[in-house]
Amino acid sequence: MSTPDDSDRPGAGPAAGLSPYDANQLWETFCAGGNPAAREALDRLYRALRQPLVEFCRLKGCDAELADEVAESSFIRLIVRKPAARSGFIPLLQKTAQNQCHDAKKQRHRSLSRDTAPDSAHDPARSDTIPERSDTIRAPSASAGSAHNETTRAVHDCLNTLDPQDRALVIYHHVAGLTQRAASELLGLNISAPAVTARLKRAREQLARCLKKKSIF
């Protein structure tokens, strides 16, 4: 089991600096049950890891809608079964979501194969069966005219210029609030802590250059 590490705790995000050790402790508290702390532990885990798990599923090839469904079903599966997190809760959550994502994509593919007939290949009514790209973040609507929405659009556009794994690291660490160690563990990156720090630094520098070109900062 991981030990506490406050050295890379970010200052914001719903995870409030959630580390692998924190996640393990919260999961053990939930599984023990029988006291009010169990519900609070599960609530923190869910709020901290729900959106990062959606992004993880998108990296695994799920479109936005399917990634959301898989993230939810992965949590439900673990909550119902309460398996022991022998190698840590985050790897357990990652493996569960990866398997669920694989099964969901196979099931959707079989469903589409059955439903799609030769004479309906170009039917506009079936356009909703085409998944959006899984390596992009959907930007706000073009009709949004406020300065705030323009800034948000620019940030989304610049995030989408990053390598998908680098973008996920930025979102996990700086948006969701996971520690660098927890973020790299959820991504399954088998690299050293300095290497994670270096990747985040390069990603921030690339974002800064992109935003500067857009006259945001």
PDB file of N, CA, C and O in Angstrom, residues 6 9 23 32 34 60 63 68 71-72 75 96 104 124 132 141 152-154 162 177 182 184 188 192 202:
ATOM      1  N   ASP A   6       2.541  14.315   0.660  1.00  0.00           N
ATOM      2  CA  ASP A   6       1.931  15.628   0.455  1.00  0.00           C
ATOM      3  C   ASP A   6       2.729  16.495  -0.498  1.00  0.00           C
ATOM      4  O   ASP A   6       2.357  17.626  -0.773  1.00  0.00           O
ATOM      5  N   ARG A   9       0.755  17.706  -3.769  1.00  0.00           N
ATOM      6  CA  ARG A   9      -0.671  17.982  -3.663  1.00  0.00           C
ATOM      7  C   ARG A   9      -1.009  19.291  -4.355  1.00  0.00           C
ATOM      8  O   ARG A   9      -0.460  20.329  -4.014  1.00  0.00           O
ATOM      9  N   ALA A  23      -6.913   7.334  -1.288  1.00  0.00           N
ATOM     10  CA  ALA A  23      -7.933   6.528  -1.964  1.00  0.00           C
ATOM     11  C   ALA A  23      -8.041   5.148  -1.312  1.00  0.00           C
ATOM     12  O   ALA A  23      -9.140   4.635  -1.099  1.00  0.00           O
ATOM     13  N   ALA A  32     -15.500  -1.322   5.205  1.00  0.00           N
ATOM     14  CA  ALA A  32     -15.734  -1.724   6.592  1.00  0.00           C
ATOM     15  C   ALA A  32     -17.176  -1.458   6.989  1.00  0.00           C
ATOM     16  O   ALA A  32     -17.797  -2.244   7.702  1.00  0.00           O
ATOM     17  N   GLY A  34     -20.782   0.235   8.494  1.00  0.00           N
ATOM     18  CA  GLY A  34     -21.241   0.239   9.868  1.00  0.00           C
ATOM     19  C   GLY A  34     -21.077   1.537  10.620  1.00  0.00           C
ATOM     20  O   GLY A  34     -21.313   1.585  11.821  1.00  0.00           O
ATOM     21  N   LYS A  60      -9.469   5.268 -23.655  1.00  0.00           N
ATOM     22  CA  LYS A  60      -9.569   3.873 -24.064  1.00  0.00           C
ATOM     23  C   LYS A  60     -10.484   3.678 -25.270  1.00  0.00           C
ATOM     24  O   LYS A  60     -10.782   2.548 -25.642  1.00  0.00           O
ATOM     25  N   ASP A  63     -16.640   6.938 -26.740  1.00  0.00           N
ATOM     26  CA  ASP A  63     -17.106   8.292 -27.006  1.00  0.00           C
ATOM     27  C   ASP A  63     -17.616   8.891 -25.696  1.00  0.00           C
ATOM     28  O   ASP A  63     -17.675   8.216 -24.668  1.00  0.00           O
ATOM     29  N   ASP A  68     -19.150   8.130 -20.066  1.00  0.00           N
ATOM     30  CA  ASP A  68     -19.917   8.522 -18.892  1.00  0.00           C
ATOM     31  C   ASP A  68     -20.653   7.317 -18.307  1.00  0.00           C
ATOM     32  O   ASP A  68     -20.678   7.108 -17.091  1.00  0.00           O
ATOM     33  N   ALA A  71     -18.065   4.856 -16.679  1.00  0.00           N
ATOM     34  CA  ALA A  71     -17.559   5.362 -15.403  1.00  0.00           C
ATOM     35  C   ALA A  71     -18.569   5.107 -14.293  1.00  0.00           C
ATOM     36  O   ALA A  71     -18.212   4.650 -13.193  1.00  0.00           O
ATOM     37  N   GLU A  72     -19.844   5.385 -14.578  1.00  0.00           N
ATOM     38  CA  GLU A  72     -20.896   5.176 -13.586  1.00  0.00           C
ATOM     39  C   GLU A  72     -21.044   3.692 -13.244  1.00  0.00           C
ATOM     40  O   GLU A  72     -21.118   3.311 -12.068  1.00  0.00           O
ATOM     41  N   PHE A  75     -18.191   2.298 -11.010  1.00  0.00           N
ATOM     42  CA  PHE A  75     -18.351   2.610  -9.595  1.00  0.00           C
ATOM     43  C   PHE A  75     -19.423   1.721  -8.964  1.00  0.00           C
ATOM     44  O   PHE A  75     -19.247   1.193  -7.861  1.00  0.00           O
ATOM     45  N   THR A  96     -11.226  -2.150 -13.521  1.00  0.00           N
ATOM     46  CA  THR A  96     -12.668  -2.361 -13.664  1.00  0.00           C
ATOM     47  C   THR A  96     -13.216  -1.557 -14.829  1.00  0.00           C
ATOM     48  O   THR A  96     -13.974  -2.076 -15.658  1.00  0.00           O
ATOM     49  N   ALA A 104     -18.451  -2.876 -23.134  1.00  0.00           N
ATOM     50  CA  ALA A 104     -19.484  -1.958 -23.637  1.00  0.00           C
ATOM     51  C   ALA A 104     -19.277  -1.653 -25.114  1.00  0.00           C
ATOM     52  O   ALA A 104     -20.240  -1.583 -25.884  1.00  0.00           O
ATOM     53  N   PRO A 124     -30.183   9.805 -42.396  1.00  0.00           N
ATOM     54  CA  PRO A 124     -29.871  10.840 -41.407  1.00  0.00           C
ATOM     55  C   PRO A 124     -30.385  10.492 -40.028  1.00  0.00           C
ATOM     56  O   PRO A 124     -29.837  10.931 -39.026  1.00  0.00           O
ATOM     57  N   GLU A 132     -18.492  10.428 -31.465  1.00  0.00           N
ATOM     58  CA  GLU A 132     -17.589  11.541 -31.672  1.00  0.00           C
ATOM     59  C   GLU A 132     -16.178  11.079 -31.388  1.00  0.00           C
ATOM     60  O   GLU A 132     -15.954  10.041 -30.777  1.00  0.00           O
ATOM     61  N   SER A 141     -20.648  26.003 -27.255  1.00  0.00           N
ATOM     62  CA  SER A 141     -21.335  26.332 -28.498  1.00  0.00           C
ATOM     63  C   SER A 141     -20.810  27.620 -29.110  1.00  0.00           C
ATOM     64  O   SER A 141     -20.416  28.548 -28.406  1.00  0.00           O
ATOM     65  N   THR A 152     -13.119  30.152 -22.150  1.00  0.00           N
ATOM     66  CA  THR A 152     -13.320  28.712 -21.953  1.00  0.00           C
ATOM     67  C   THR A 152     -13.088  27.966 -23.261  1.00  0.00           C
ATOM     68  O   THR A 152     -12.460  26.903 -23.285  1.00  0.00           O
ATOM     69  N   ARG A 153     -13.593  28.527 -24.358  1.00  0.00           N
ATOM     70  CA  ARG A 153     -13.407  27.899 -25.677  1.00  0.00           C
ATOM     71  C   ARG A 153     -11.922  27.801 -26.016  1.00  0.00           C
ATOM     72  O   ARG A 153     -11.449  26.758 -26.491  1.00  0.00           O
ATOM     73  N   ALA A 154     -11.178  28.867 -25.739  1.00  0.00           N
ATOM     74  CA  ALA A 154      -9.749  28.879 -26.055  1.00  0.00           C
ATOM     75  C   ALA A 154      -9.003  27.833 -25.233  1.00  0.00           C
ATOM     76  O   ALA A 154      -8.122  27.129 -25.738  1.00  0.00           O
ATOM     77  N   LEU A 162      -2.819  19.093 -27.018  1.00  0.00           N
ATOM     78  CA  LEU A 162      -1.868  18.264 -26.272  1.00  0.00           C
ATOM     79  C   LEU A 162      -1.990  16.796 -26.668  1.00  0.00           C
ATOM     80  O   LEU A 162      -3.026  16.357 -27.146  1.00  0.00           O
ATOM     81  N   GLY A 177      -7.777  17.649  -9.249  1.00  0.00           N
ATOM     82  CA  GLY A 177      -7.105  17.790  -7.972  1.00  0.00           C
ATOM     83  C   GLY A 177      -6.367  16.565  -7.483  1.00  0.00           C
ATOM     84  O   GLY A 177      -5.947  16.520  -6.335  1.00  0.00           O
ATOM     85  N   ALA A 182      -1.214   9.955  -8.045  1.00  0.00           N
ATOM     86  CA  ALA A 182      -2.529   9.365  -8.299  1.00  0.00           C
ATOM     87  C   ALA A 182      -2.907   9.506  -9.773  1.00  0.00           C
ATOM     88  O   ALA A 182      -3.476   8.595 -10.371  1.00  0.00           O
ATOM     89  N   SER A 184      -0.866   9.737 -12.408  1.00  0.00           N
ATOM     90  CA  SER A 184      -0.087   8.812 -13.246  1.00  0.00           C
ATOM     91  C   SER A 184      -0.517   7.368 -13.016  1.00  0.00           C
ATOM     92  O   SER A 184      -0.498   6.549 -13.927  1.00  0.00           O
ATOM     93  N   GLY A 188      -2.014   4.662 -15.686  1.00  0.00           N
ATOM     94  CA  GLY A 188      -1.212   3.463 -15.900  1.00  0.00           C
ATOM     95  C   GLY A 188       0.172   3.777 -16.428  1.00  0.00           C
ATOM     96  O   GLY A 188       0.790   2.952 -17.111  1.00  0.00           O
ATOM     97  N   SER A 192       8.784   7.463 -13.570  1.00  0.00           N
ATOM     98  CA  SER A 192       9.172   8.019 -12.279  1.00  0.00           C
ATOM     99  C   SER A 192       8.437   9.325 -11.987  1.00  0.00           C
ATOM    100  O   SER A 192       7.901   9.974 -12.893  1.00  0.00           O
ATOM    101  N   ARG A 202       5.994  20.414 -19.373  1.00  0.00           N
ATOM    102  CA  ARG A 202       5.958  20.616 -20.829  1.00  0.00           C
ATOM    103  C   ARG A 202       4.537  20.898 -21.308  1.00  0.00           C
ATOM    104  O   ARG A 202       4.323  21.740 -22.181  1.00  0.00           O
TER     105      ARG A 202
END
